[in-house]
Structure formats: C-alpha cells, structure tokens
C-alpha cells in the first residue's frame, strides 16, 4: 500500500507554484495514494553539470538523472539512478545533489576524468546551449550493467534512458528484464537509429517544436511503424502530442511564472511517468506531466542545487 510520501514530496515545492498548480498536483497525489501497488523507476545513463556562463554557477543535470530525480519529486517513491561520474568537484556535487534528493548513490561509478559538462546561457528565461565536453568520461567509458544493476531494474520495473547516454549496446539486456523502457530521442532524426531503438522502447519521447501538426502526425506514424509502442512528442509552448497507436491525445501547457526553462521537458517526462507508473490514465498522466513541467520552470537549473564555478 502506498504511503503519503507523494503528498509530502509535492508540498516541499508548493511555495514555488501557483495555487492552481498546487491543487492539481495534490489532487493527483491523493488519488494515487489509494492505489494497491507501487512501481519504481530507474534512470540509467547521462548526467552532466550545466555551467551557466552568465551567472558563474553550475547545476546538476542530464536527461536520465533529471527524470529519475523529478519523477521522485512528482510522485515515484522508489526512484534510483545508475550512471558514471568523473573524479572532479562537479562529479562530487552531482553525487551530493542525488543524496540530497533522497536517492541512493550505491549504483554510481566514479572514473578518472571529467564529469559531463554543458555550457549554457539564458535568454529571456530560455536555455541556450553553447558548448559541451560531449559527456566527459561517459563517452570514453561504457556504462555496463552488473548483477546489482540488473537486480535493481528487475525490482523497480521501469527504466528511463536517452540518446545522450551511450547506452545502446546495453539496452537489449535492460529491456529483457525491465517491465518498461522509456527513451528520450531528443531532437534526433536519424531513421536508422530510430529503427534500432524504437522496438525496445515501450514509450518513445521526442522533441518536436520544429514540426507543424501534419509533420508531427507523420512523424508519430513513422515511429510506430519502426516499433515504438507509444510515442510522445513535446513541442515547447505548444504542449505535447501523445499516441498509443490507436488514438492521439494533445496536452496543452500549464502556465508558469518562468524563471528558467532548463529541465522543463525532463520534468514533463518525470511527471508523466510518475502518474503512469501509478496506474493513471494517459490523459491524467499528460496533465501531470504538463503541471510538473510548469513547476520546473519556476526554479533555476533542472532541479536546483547551484554551485559556484571555481
């Protein structure tokens, strides 16, 4: 039986949200507390630190890590992260941030070299990436699942990863034991890559703010044909489009007092998965995702924890 941890985690961030957003999250948390089961989520793959050049600080980030953290904030009691850090102060800060959010550091690997770093500036609250070290040690050292990782995945059930994780060779092993696999393809448009990964994904996420409605519909059909069971295309201020292969749903954005859009898409994914894993309908999951994305726009960084750049 679930605990009231959902509501407690939502309340931690209520001061950052409008009353309407607070009530939406609370309603979902209360509804979910009646569920007879509780699944978990494991983020596997990329982490970075986002260096805000204009502010002289960096924040922890990276799609797989962000989704694990934000799914936990927005309702998943059992959330975990598996990944590689460099042996530098940025890696130490990422680890400290993971622990501060209540996740374990037991599945982290520390490797000699640099933690992944992205250079970012803000223009009217929107993130603009201006460079990176291409994942740092993650590009050089392959993340391979060991027995403890596979046991964790088997127990919690759902895995989330991304095209930035250099994890492709491990995905078949992961999918063989995971109840579900969500995968963020970001803005990638490589059909051969889609053909290799889509059959493994129970939920395929894409960024598609550059596509009009007709292009989005054609893109979703193609993703299904290539093997994706369900498809969700996020489109910034236009919201998101979701398809299970039988019907298509559209979700608008939830208004926010925008501070920083960094991590908003990952918050949408985290919120969506938090709802879905508790048995919510697709409609409710999309709304929870949109509400979570709005909340994330009201703090700095993907999930906070600024650190001065030395």
PDB file of C-alpha atoms in Angstrom:
ATOM      1  CA  UNK A   1       0.000   0.000   0.000  1.00  0.00           C
ATOM      2  CA  UNK A   2       1.317   3.438  -0.830  1.00  0.00           C
ATOM      3  CA  UNK A   3       2.212   5.958   1.836  1.00  0.00           C
ATOM      4  CA  UNK A   4       1.506   9.682   1.953  1.00  0.00           C
ATOM      5  CA  UNK A   5       5.013  10.331   0.665  1.00  0.00           C
ATOM      6  CA  UNK A   6       3.523  11.592  -2.597  1.00  0.00           C
ATOM      7  CA  UNK A   7       1.811  14.490  -0.846  1.00  0.00           C
ATOM      8  CA  UNK A   8       4.848  15.293   1.292  1.00  0.00           C
ATOM      9  CA  UNK A   9       7.107  15.462  -1.754  1.00  0.00           C
ATOM     10  CA  UNK A  10       4.643  17.683  -3.606  1.00  0.00           C
ATOM     11  CA  UNK A  11       4.308  20.006  -0.605  1.00  0.00           C
ATOM     12  CA  UNK A  12       8.095  20.528  -0.493  1.00  0.00           C
ATOM     13  CA  UNK A  13       7.838  22.598  -3.679  1.00  0.00           C
ATOM     14  CA  UNK A  14       4.425  24.228  -3.225  1.00  0.00           C
ATOM     15  CA  UNK A  15       5.917  27.630  -2.424  1.00  0.00           C
ATOM     16  CA  UNK A  16       7.261  27.719  -5.986  1.00  0.00           C
ATOM     17  CA  UNK A  17       3.903  27.221  -7.661  1.00  0.00           C
ATOM     18  CA  UNK A  18       0.614  28.974  -8.214  1.00  0.00           C
ATOM     19  CA  UNK A  19      -2.405  27.784  -6.237  1.00  0.00           C
ATOM     20  CA  UNK A  20      -3.902  26.167  -9.336  1.00  0.00           C
ATOM     21  CA  UNK A  21      -0.729  24.144  -9.939  1.00  0.00           C
ATOM     22  CA  UNK A  22      -0.557  23.148  -6.268  1.00  0.00           C
ATOM     23  CA  UNK A  23      -4.118  21.854  -6.303  1.00  0.00           C
ATOM     24  CA  UNK A  24      -3.565  19.833  -9.491  1.00  0.00           C
ATOM     25  CA  UNK A  25      -0.510  18.098  -8.045  1.00  0.00           C
ATOM     26  CA  UNK A  26      -2.193  17.494  -4.697  1.00  0.00           C
ATOM     27  CA  UNK A  27      -5.295  16.039  -6.344  1.00  0.00           C
ATOM     28  CA  UNK A  28      -3.142  13.609  -8.283  1.00  0.00           C
ATOM     29  CA  UNK A  29      -1.115  12.644  -5.201  1.00  0.00           C
ATOM     30  CA  UNK A  30      -4.257  11.982  -3.153  1.00  0.00           C
ATOM     31  CA  UNK A  31      -5.817   9.971  -5.981  1.00  0.00           C
ATOM     32  CA  UNK A  32      -2.672   7.874  -6.323  1.00  0.00           C
ATOM     33  CA  UNK A  33      -2.456   7.146  -2.588  1.00  0.00           C
ATOM     34  CA  UNK A  34      -5.399   4.790  -2.980  1.00  0.00           C
ATOM     35  CA  UNK A  35      -3.502   2.560  -5.419  1.00  0.00           C
ATOM     36  CA  UNK A  36      -2.835  -1.040  -4.419  1.00  0.00           C
ATOM     37  CA  UNK A  37       0.658  -1.153  -5.926  1.00  0.00           C
ATOM     38  CA  UNK A  38       3.761   0.940  -6.207  1.00  0.00           C
ATOM     39  CA  UNK A  39       6.184   0.632  -9.050  1.00  0.00           C
ATOM     40  CA  UNK A  40       9.561   2.300  -9.269  1.00  0.00           C
ATOM     41  CA  UNK A  41      11.788   3.928 -11.839  1.00  0.00           C
ATOM     42  CA  UNK A  42      15.490   3.674 -12.625  1.00  0.00           C
ATOM     43  CA  UNK A  43      17.199   6.401 -14.618  1.00  0.00           C
ATOM     44  CA  UNK A  44      20.164   4.864 -16.439  1.00  0.00           C
ATOM     45  CA  UNK A  45      22.755   6.866 -18.332  1.00  0.00           C
ATOM     46  CA  UNK A  46      23.588  10.511 -18.753  1.00  0.00           C
ATOM     47  CA  UNK A  47      24.369  13.143 -16.184  1.00  0.00           C
ATOM     48  CA  UNK A  48      26.079  16.491 -16.652  1.00  0.00           C
ATOM     49  CA  UNK A  49      26.629  19.773 -14.928  1.00  0.00           C
ATOM     50  CA  UNK A  50      25.119  22.758 -16.708  1.00  0.00           C
ATOM     51  CA  UNK A  51      27.508  25.719 -16.464  1.00  0.00           C
ATOM     52  CA  UNK A  52      25.506  28.958 -16.537  1.00  0.00           C
ATOM     53  CA  UNK A  53      28.122  31.247 -18.044  1.00  0.00           C
ATOM     54  CA  UNK A  54      26.161  34.410 -17.307  1.00  0.00           C
ATOM     55  CA  UNK A  55      25.721  33.537 -13.621  1.00  0.00           C
ATOM     56  CA  UNK A  56      29.029  31.902 -12.733  1.00  0.00           C
ATOM     57  CA  UNK A  57      27.358  28.788 -11.314  1.00  0.00           C
ATOM     58  CA  UNK A  58      26.680  25.230 -12.406  1.00  0.00           C
ATOM     59  CA  UNK A  59      23.748  22.911 -11.740  1.00  0.00           C
ATOM     60  CA  UNK A  60      23.440  19.121 -11.897  1.00  0.00           C
ATOM     61  CA  UNK A  61      21.534  17.829 -14.905  1.00  0.00           C
ATOM     62  CA  UNK A  62      21.361  15.301 -17.728  1.00  0.00           C
ATOM     63  CA  UNK A  63      18.227  13.619 -19.049  1.00  0.00           C
ATOM     64  CA  UNK A  64      18.437  10.238 -17.313  1.00  0.00           C
ATOM     65  CA  UNK A  65      19.371  11.816 -13.980  1.00  0.00           C
ATOM     66  CA  UNK A  66      16.813  14.614 -14.289  1.00  0.00           C
ATOM     67  CA  UNK A  67      13.985  12.192 -14.989  1.00  0.00           C
ATOM     68  CA  UNK A  68      14.925   9.977 -12.032  1.00  0.00           C
ATOM     69  CA  UNK A  69      15.081  12.983  -9.679  1.00  0.00           C
ATOM     70  CA  UNK A  70      11.990  14.740 -10.999  1.00  0.00           C
ATOM     71  CA  UNK A  71       9.873  11.584 -11.136  1.00  0.00           C
ATOM     72  CA  UNK A  72      10.743  11.187  -7.451  1.00  0.00           C
ATOM     73  CA  UNK A  73       9.752  14.781  -6.703  1.00  0.00           C
ATOM     74  CA  UNK A  74       6.476  14.365  -8.524  1.00  0.00           C
ATOM     75  CA  UNK A  75       5.391  11.050  -7.084  1.00  0.00           C
ATOM     76  CA  UNK A  76       7.627   8.000  -7.549  1.00  0.00           C
ATOM     77  CA  UNK A  77       8.634   6.845  -4.067  1.00  0.00           C
ATOM     78  CA  UNK A  78      11.135   4.269  -5.333  1.00  0.00           C
ATOM     79  CA  UNK A  79      13.397   6.083  -7.775  1.00  0.00           C
ATOM     80  CA  UNK A  80      17.041   5.270  -8.486  1.00  0.00           C
ATOM     81  CA  UNK A  81      19.868   6.331 -10.767  1.00  0.00           C
ATOM     82  CA  UNK A  82      22.686   4.351 -12.397  1.00  0.00           C
ATOM     83  CA  UNK A  83      25.488   6.328 -14.013  1.00  0.00           C
ATOM     84  CA  UNK A  84      29.131   7.362 -14.287  1.00  0.00           C
ATOM     85  CA  UNK A  85      30.721  10.440 -12.705  1.00  0.00           C
ATOM     86  CA  UNK A  86      34.146  11.943 -13.211  1.00  0.00           C
ATOM     87  CA  UNK A  87      36.550  12.291 -10.285  1.00  0.00           C
ATOM     88  CA  UNK A  88      36.220  16.075 -10.109  1.00  0.00           C
ATOM     89  CA  UNK A  89      34.376  18.632  -8.000  1.00  0.00           C
ATOM     90  CA  UNK A  90      31.479  18.638 -10.458  1.00  0.00           C
ATOM     91  CA  UNK A  91      31.031  14.896 -10.039  1.00  0.00           C
ATOM     92  CA  UNK A  92      31.153  15.268  -6.264  1.00  0.00           C
ATOM     93  CA  UNK A  93      28.437  17.922  -6.478  1.00  0.00           C
ATOM     94  CA  UNK A  94      26.230  15.716  -8.650  1.00  0.00           C
ATOM     95  CA  UNK A  95      26.589  12.908  -6.096  1.00  0.00           C
ATOM     96  CA  UNK A  96      25.753  15.276  -3.219  1.00  0.00           C
ATOM     97  CA  UNK A  97      22.666  16.509  -5.092  1.00  0.00           C
ATOM     98  CA  UNK A  98      21.466  12.944  -5.694  1.00  0.00           C
ATOM     99  CA  UNK A  99      21.796  12.175  -1.986  1.00  0.00           C
ATOM    100  CA  UNK A 100      20.068  15.438  -1.031  1.00  0.00           C
ATOM    101  CA  UNK A 101      17.069  14.373  -3.129  1.00  0.00           C
ATOM    102  CA  UNK A 102      16.778  11.113  -1.200  1.00  0.00           C
ATOM    103  CA  UNK A 103      18.156   8.779  -3.878  1.00  0.00           C
ATOM    104  CA  UNK A 104      20.948   6.289  -3.222  1.00  0.00           C
ATOM    105  CA  UNK A 105      24.466   6.686  -4.595  1.00  0.00           C
ATOM    106  CA  UNK A 106      25.107   2.932  -4.476  1.00  0.00           C
ATOM    107  CA  UNK A 107      24.881   2.483  -8.270  1.00  0.00           C
ATOM    108  CA  UNK A 108      27.246   5.322  -9.167  1.00  0.00           C
ATOM    109  CA  UNK A 109      30.642   4.680 -10.752  1.00  0.00           C
ATOM    110  CA  UNK A 110      33.459   7.216 -10.383  1.00  0.00           C
ATOM    111  CA  UNK A 111      36.033   7.208 -13.184  1.00  0.00           C
ATOM    112  CA  UNK A 112      39.214   9.247 -13.634  1.00  0.00           C
ATOM    113  CA  UNK A 113      38.389  12.170 -15.864  1.00  0.00           C
ATOM    114  CA  UNK A 114      35.829  14.921 -16.302  1.00  0.00           C
ATOM    115  CA  UNK A 115      32.150  14.733 -15.460  1.00  0.00           C
ATOM    116  CA  UNK A 116      29.955  15.672 -18.414  1.00  0.00           C
ATOM    117  CA  UNK A 117      29.719  19.442 -18.776  1.00  0.00           C
ATOM    118  CA  UNK A 118      27.486  21.697 -20.836  1.00  0.00           C
ATOM    119  CA  UNK A 119      27.914  25.441 -21.287  1.00  0.00           C
ATOM    120  CA  UNK A 120      24.634  27.306 -21.061  1.00  0.00           C
ATOM    121  CA  UNK A 121      23.405  30.865 -21.143  1.00  0.00           C
ATOM    122  CA  UNK A 122      19.898  32.179 -20.557  1.00  0.00           C
ATOM    123  CA  UNK A 123      17.994  34.422 -22.956  1.00  0.00           C
ATOM    124  CA  UNK A 124      14.670  35.647 -21.520  1.00  0.00           C
ATOM    125  CA  UNK A 125      14.452  32.537 -19.352  1.00  0.00           C
ATOM    126  CA  UNK A 126      15.082  30.127 -22.223  1.00  0.00           C
ATOM    127  CA  UNK A 127      18.114  27.852 -22.176  1.00  0.00           C
ATOM    128  CA  UNK A 128      20.693  28.212 -24.929  1.00  0.00           C
ATOM    129  CA  UNK A 129      23.491  25.621 -25.121  1.00  0.00           C
ATOM    130  CA  UNK A 130      26.774  26.979 -26.427  1.00  0.00           C
ATOM    131  CA  UNK A 131      29.157  24.032 -25.987  1.00  0.00           C
ATOM    132  CA  UNK A 132      29.999  20.862 -24.053  1.00  0.00           C
ATOM    133  CA  UNK A 133      32.667  18.220 -23.430  1.00  0.00           C
ATOM    134  CA  UNK A 134      30.431  15.602 -25.124  1.00  0.00           C
ATOM    135  CA  UNK A 135      29.654  13.718 -21.916  1.00  0.00           C
ATOM    136  CA  UNK A 136      33.168  13.696 -20.474  1.00  0.00           C
ATOM    137  CA  UNK A 137      34.126  10.286 -19.101  1.00  0.00           C
ATOM    138  CA  UNK A 138      30.792   8.799 -20.193  1.00  0.00           C
ATOM    139  CA  UNK A 139      31.870   8.903 -23.824  1.00  0.00           C
ATOM    140  CA  UNK A 140      35.170   7.181 -23.042  1.00  0.00           C
ATOM    141  CA  UNK A 141      33.959   4.574 -20.528  1.00  0.00           C
ATOM    142  CA  UNK A 142      30.981   2.376 -21.377  1.00  0.00           C
ATOM    143  CA  UNK A 143      28.327   2.029 -18.703  1.00  0.00           C
ATOM    144  CA  UNK A 144      27.729  -1.718 -18.367  1.00  0.00           C
ATOM    145  CA  UNK A 145      25.065  -3.260 -16.188  1.00  0.00           C
ATOM    146  CA  UNK A 146      26.340  -5.512 -13.403  1.00  0.00           C
ATOM    147  CA  UNK A 147      24.308  -8.008 -11.367  1.00  0.00           C
ATOM    148  CA  UNK A 148      23.337  -5.393  -8.779  1.00  0.00           C
ATOM    149  CA  UNK A 149      22.119  -3.038 -11.513  1.00  0.00           C
ATOM    150  CA  UNK A 150      20.055  -5.747 -13.162  1.00  0.00           C
ATOM    151  CA  UNK A 151      18.576  -6.779  -9.821  1.00  0.00           C
ATOM    152  CA  UNK A 152      17.562  -3.173  -9.123  1.00  0.00           C
ATOM    153  CA  UNK A 153      15.978  -2.855 -12.560  1.00  0.00           C
ATOM    154  CA  UNK A 154      14.114  -6.126 -12.104  1.00  0.00           C
ATOM    155  CA  UNK A 155      12.744  -4.985  -8.732  1.00  0.00           C
ATOM    156  CA  UNK A 156      11.687  -1.463  -9.699  1.00  0.00           C
ATOM    157  CA  UNK A 157      10.484  -2.386 -13.157  1.00  0.00           C
ATOM    158  CA  UNK A 158      10.732   0.741 -15.309  1.00  0.00           C
ATOM    159  CA  UNK A 159      13.896   2.179 -16.868  1.00  0.00           C
ATOM    160  CA  UNK A 160      14.366   5.586 -18.454  1.00  0.00           C
ATOM    161  CA  UNK A 161      17.341   6.456 -20.647  1.00  0.00           C
ATOM    162  CA  UNK A 162      18.256   8.739 -23.522  1.00  0.00           C
ATOM    163  CA  UNK A 163      20.188   9.185 -26.734  1.00  0.00           C
ATOM    164  CA  UNK A 164      22.869  11.060 -24.760  1.00  0.00           C
ATOM    165  CA  UNK A 165      23.719   8.071 -22.563  1.00  0.00           C
ATOM    166  CA  UNK A 166      25.964   5.968 -24.861  1.00  0.00           C
ATOM    167  CA  UNK A 167      23.945   3.009 -23.572  1.00  0.00           C
ATOM    168  CA  UNK A 168      22.719   1.465 -26.831  1.00  0.00           C
ATOM    169  CA  UNK A 169      24.650  -1.861 -26.536  1.00  0.00           C
ATOM    170  CA  UNK A 170      23.134  -2.458 -23.089  1.00  0.00           C
ATOM    171  CA  UNK A 171      19.522  -1.676 -23.981  1.00  0.00           C
ATOM    172  CA  UNK A 172      18.562  -5.222 -25.103  1.00  0.00           C
ATOM    173  CA  UNK A 173      19.794  -6.643 -21.768  1.00  0.00           C
ATOM    174  CA  UNK A 174      17.909  -3.960 -19.879  1.00  0.00           C
ATOM    175  CA  UNK A 175      14.713  -4.419 -21.875  1.00  0.00           C
ATOM    176  CA  UNK A 176      14.822  -8.183 -21.332  1.00  0.00           C
ATOM    177  CA  UNK A 177      14.239  -7.746 -17.594  1.00  0.00           C
ATOM    178  CA  UNK A 178      12.527  -4.347 -17.332  1.00  0.00           C
ATOM    179  CA  UNK A 179       8.757  -4.053 -17.207  1.00  0.00           C
ATOM    180  CA  UNK A 180       9.017  -0.955 -19.378  1.00  0.00           C
ATOM    181  CA  UNK A 181      11.613   1.247 -21.073  1.00  0.00           C
ATOM    182  CA  UNK A 182      11.099   4.912 -21.852  1.00  0.00           C
ATOM    183  CA  UNK A 183      13.663   6.561 -24.086  1.00  0.00           C
ATOM    184  CA  UNK A 184      14.233  10.201 -24.952  1.00  0.00           C
ATOM    185  CA  UNK A 185      15.411  10.667 -28.538  1.00  0.00           C
ATOM    186  CA  UNK A 186      15.531  14.467 -28.075  1.00  0.00           C
ATOM    187  CA  UNK A 187      15.707  16.263 -31.442  1.00  0.00           C
ATOM    188  CA  UNK A 188      17.380  13.354 -33.255  1.00  0.00           C
ATOM    189  CA  UNK A 189      16.049  12.462 -36.699  1.00  0.00           C
ATOM    190  CA  UNK A 190      18.267   9.508 -37.690  1.00  0.00           C
ATOM    191  CA  UNK A 191      15.905   6.871 -39.094  1.00  0.00           C
ATOM    192  CA  UNK A 192      18.453   4.062 -38.727  1.00  0.00           C
ATOM    193  CA  UNK A 193      18.887   4.957 -35.052  1.00  0.00           C
ATOM    194  CA  UNK A 194      15.115   5.006 -34.590  1.00  0.00           C
ATOM    195  CA  UNK A 195      14.846   1.600 -36.265  1.00  0.00           C
ATOM    196  CA  UNK A 196      17.397   0.148 -33.838  1.00  0.00           C
ATOM    197  CA  UNK A 197      15.970   1.634 -30.623  1.00  0.00           C
ATOM    198  CA  UNK A 198      12.209   2.081 -31.155  1.00  0.00           C
ATOM    199  CA  UNK A 199      11.419  -1.680 -30.970  1.00  0.00           C
ATOM    200  CA  UNK A 200      12.938  -1.703 -27.464  1.00  0.00           C
ATOM    201  CA  UNK A 201      11.021   1.330 -26.214  1.00  0.00           C
ATOM    202  CA  UNK A 202       7.630   0.992 -24.585  1.00  0.00           C
ATOM    203  CA  UNK A 203       7.458   4.804 -24.578  1.00  0.00           C
ATOM    204  CA  UNK A 204       9.438   6.907 -27.055  1.00  0.00           C
ATOM    205  CA  UNK A 205       9.815  10.622 -26.293  1.00  0.00           C
ATOM    206  CA  UNK A 206      10.836  13.111 -28.969  1.00  0.00           C
ATOM    207  CA  UNK A 207      11.363  16.875 -29.021  1.00  0.00           C
ATOM    208  CA  UNK A 208       9.473  18.323 -31.960  1.00  0.00           C
ATOM    209  CA  UNK A 209       8.882  22.043 -31.595  1.00  0.00           C
ATOM    210  CA  UNK A 210      10.186  22.451 -35.152  1.00  0.00           C
ATOM    211  CA  UNK A 211       7.355  20.347 -36.647  1.00  0.00           C
ATOM    212  CA  UNK A 212       3.901  21.556 -37.681  1.00  0.00           C
ATOM    213  CA  UNK A 213       0.801  19.456 -36.986  1.00  0.00           C
ATOM    214  CA  UNK A 214       0.919  17.486 -40.235  1.00  0.00           C
ATOM    215  CA  UNK A 215       4.623  16.775 -39.816  1.00  0.00           C
ATOM    216  CA  UNK A 216       4.047  15.686 -36.220  1.00  0.00           C
ATOM    217  CA  UNK A 217       1.331  13.230 -37.234  1.00  0.00           C
ATOM    218  CA  UNK A 218       3.532  11.742 -39.962  1.00  0.00           C
ATOM    219  CA  UNK A 219       6.479  11.544 -37.565  1.00  0.00           C
ATOM    220  CA  UNK A 220       4.415   9.684 -34.963  1.00  0.00           C
ATOM    221  CA  UNK A 221       3.153   7.203 -37.570  1.00  0.00           C
ATOM    222  CA  UNK A 222       6.735   6.526 -38.636  1.00  0.00           C
ATOM    223  CA  UNK A 223       7.859   5.962 -35.030  1.00  0.00           C
ATOM    224  CA  UNK A 224       5.082   3.419 -34.545  1.00  0.00           C
ATOM    225  CA  UNK A 225       5.998   1.677 -37.799  1.00  0.00           C
ATOM    226  CA  UNK A 226       9.586   1.431 -36.575  1.00  0.00           C
ATOM    227  CA  UNK A 227       8.434  -0.347 -33.423  1.00  0.00           C
ATOM    228  CA  UNK A 228       7.661   2.215 -30.704  1.00  0.00           C
ATOM    229  CA  UNK A 229       4.618   1.098 -28.694  1.00  0.00           C
ATOM    230  CA  UNK A 230       3.663   4.584 -27.526  1.00  0.00           C
ATOM    231  CA  UNK A 231       5.010   7.922 -28.717  1.00  0.00           C
ATOM    232  CA  UNK A 232       5.060  11.362 -27.115  1.00  0.00           C
ATOM    233  CA  UNK A 233       6.304  14.455 -28.938  1.00  0.00           C
ATOM    234  CA  UNK A 234       6.920  17.512 -26.766  1.00  0.00           C
ATOM    235  CA  UNK A 235       6.613  20.848 -28.543  1.00  0.00           C
ATOM    236  CA  UNK A 236       7.514  23.588 -26.089  1.00  0.00           C
ATOM    237  CA  UNK A 237       4.822  26.243 -25.798  1.00  0.00           C
ATOM    238  CA  UNK A 238       2.513  24.134 -27.991  1.00  0.00           C
ATOM    239  CA  UNK A 239       2.386  21.369 -25.393  1.00  0.00           C
ATOM    240  CA  UNK A 240       2.692  17.688 -26.272  1.00  0.00           C
ATOM    241  CA  UNK A 241       1.159  15.108 -28.611  1.00  0.00           C
ATOM    242  CA  UNK A 242       0.741  11.516 -27.415  1.00  0.00           C
ATOM    243  CA  UNK A 243      -0.180   8.386 -29.370  1.00  0.00           C
ATOM    244  CA  UNK A 244      -0.682   4.776 -28.334  1.00  0.00           C
ATOM    245  CA  UNK A 245      -1.119   3.678 -31.951  1.00  0.00           C
ATOM    246  CA  UNK A 246      -4.904   3.715 -31.687  1.00  0.00           C
ATOM    247  CA  UNK A 247      -5.724   7.255 -30.623  1.00  0.00           C
ATOM    248  CA  UNK A 248      -3.931  10.581 -30.370  1.00  0.00           C
ATOM    249  CA  UNK A 249      -4.117  12.981 -27.424  1.00  0.00           C
ATOM    250  CA  UNK A 250      -2.973  16.585 -27.220  1.00  0.00           C
ATOM    251  CA  UNK A 251      -1.904  18.247 -23.989  1.00  0.00           C
ATOM    252  CA  UNK A 252      -1.523  21.995 -23.646  1.00  0.00           C
ATOM    253  CA  UNK A 253       0.945  23.715 -21.363  1.00  0.00           C
ATOM    254  CA  UNK A 254       0.204  24.810 -17.804  1.00  0.00           C
ATOM    255  CA  UNK A 255       1.030  28.463 -17.232  1.00  0.00           C
ATOM    256  CA  UNK A 256       4.012  29.280 -15.025  1.00  0.00           C
ATOM    257  CA  UNK A 257       5.995  32.265 -13.795  1.00  0.00           C
ATOM    258  CA  UNK A 258       9.053  31.330 -15.813  1.00  0.00           C
ATOM    259  CA  UNK A 259      12.429  31.624 -14.113  1.00  0.00           C
ATOM    260  CA  UNK A 260      14.352  29.075 -16.172  1.00  0.00           C
ATOM    261  CA  UNK A 261      13.164  26.524 -18.727  1.00  0.00           C
ATOM    262  CA  UNK A 262      16.124  24.199 -18.131  1.00  0.00           C
ATOM    263  CA  UNK A 263      14.796  20.698 -17.466  1.00  0.00           C
ATOM    264  CA  UNK A 264      11.166  21.506 -18.256  1.00  0.00           C
ATOM    265  CA  UNK A 265      10.973  18.739 -20.853  1.00  0.00           C
ATOM    266  CA  UNK A 266      12.573  16.276 -18.449  1.00  0.00           C
ATOM    267  CA  UNK A 267      10.108  17.362 -15.746  1.00  0.00           C
ATOM    268  CA  UNK A 268       7.277  16.642 -18.191  1.00  0.00           C
ATOM    269  CA  UNK A 269       8.670  13.145 -18.726  1.00  0.00           C
ATOM    270  CA  UNK A 270       9.225  12.622 -14.994  1.00  0.00           C
ATOM    271  CA  UNK A 271       5.725  13.782 -14.113  1.00  0.00           C
ATOM    272  CA  UNK A 272       4.145  11.754 -16.907  1.00  0.00           C
ATOM    273  CA  UNK A 273       5.965   8.595 -15.823  1.00  0.00           C
ATOM    274  CA  UNK A 274       5.168   9.214 -12.146  1.00  0.00           C
ATOM    275  CA  UNK A 275       1.478   9.214 -12.999  1.00  0.00           C
ATOM    276  CA  UNK A 276       1.608   6.367 -15.494  1.00  0.00           C
ATOM    277  CA  UNK A 277       3.507   4.075 -13.129  1.00  0.00           C
ATOM    278  CA  UNK A 278       0.782   4.547 -10.531  1.00  0.00           C
ATOM    279  CA  UNK A 279      -1.889   3.424 -12.984  1.00  0.00           C
ATOM    280  CA  UNK A 280      -3.224   6.811 -14.102  1.00  0.00           C
ATOM    281  CA  UNK A 281      -4.884   7.176 -17.491  1.00  0.00           C
ATOM    282  CA  UNK A 282      -2.981   8.645 -20.418  1.00  0.00           C
ATOM    283  CA  UNK A 283      -4.987  11.864 -20.055  1.00  0.00           C
ATOM    284  CA  UNK A 284      -4.176  12.187 -16.348  1.00  0.00           C
ATOM    285  CA  UNK A 285      -0.533  11.319 -16.964  1.00  0.00           C
ATOM    286  CA  UNK A 286      -0.219  14.008 -19.639  1.00  0.00           C
ATOM    287  CA  UNK A 287      -1.783  16.610 -17.365  1.00  0.00           C
ATOM    288  CA  UNK A 288       0.512  15.645 -14.504  1.00  0.00           C
ATOM    289  CA  UNK A 289       3.452  15.907 -16.889  1.00  0.00           C
ATOM    290  CA  UNK A 290       2.398  19.384 -18.008  1.00  0.00           C
ATOM    291  CA  UNK A 291       1.873  20.523 -14.412  1.00  0.00           C
ATOM    292  CA  UNK A 292       5.285  19.155 -13.440  1.00  0.00           C
ATOM    293  CA  UNK A 293       6.939  20.946 -16.372  1.00  0.00           C
ATOM    294  CA  UNK A 294       5.337  24.227 -15.303  1.00  0.00           C
ATOM    295  CA  UNK A 295       6.611  23.750 -11.766  1.00  0.00           C
ATOM    296  CA  UNK A 296      10.148  23.120 -13.040  1.00  0.00           C
ATOM    297  CA  UNK A 297      10.087  26.417 -14.938  1.00  0.00           C
ATOM    298  CA  UNK A 298       9.751  28.242 -11.619  1.00  0.00           C
ATOM    299  CA  UNK A 299      13.158  27.246 -10.218  1.00  0.00           C
ATOM    300  CA  UNK A 300      16.694  27.598 -11.590  1.00  0.00           C
ATOM    301  CA  UNK A 301      18.520  24.674 -13.149  1.00  0.00           C
ATOM    302  CA  UNK A 302      16.990  21.320 -13.992  1.00  0.00           C
ATOM    303  CA  UNK A 303      16.274  20.565 -10.324  1.00  0.00           C
ATOM    304  CA  UNK A 304      18.202  23.205  -8.385  1.00  0.00           C
ATOM    305  CA  UNK A 305      21.463  22.883  -6.383  1.00  0.00           C
ATOM    306  CA  UNK A 306      23.610  25.727  -7.768  1.00  0.00           C
ATOM    307  CA  UNK A 307      27.351  25.579  -7.141  1.00  0.00           C
ATOM    308  CA  UNK A 308      29.804  28.428  -7.787  1.00  0.00           C
ATOM    309  CA  UNK A 309      32.109  27.929 -10.743  1.00  0.00           C
ATOM    310  CA  UNK A 310      35.677  27.870  -9.467  1.00  0.00           C
TER     311      UNK A 310
END
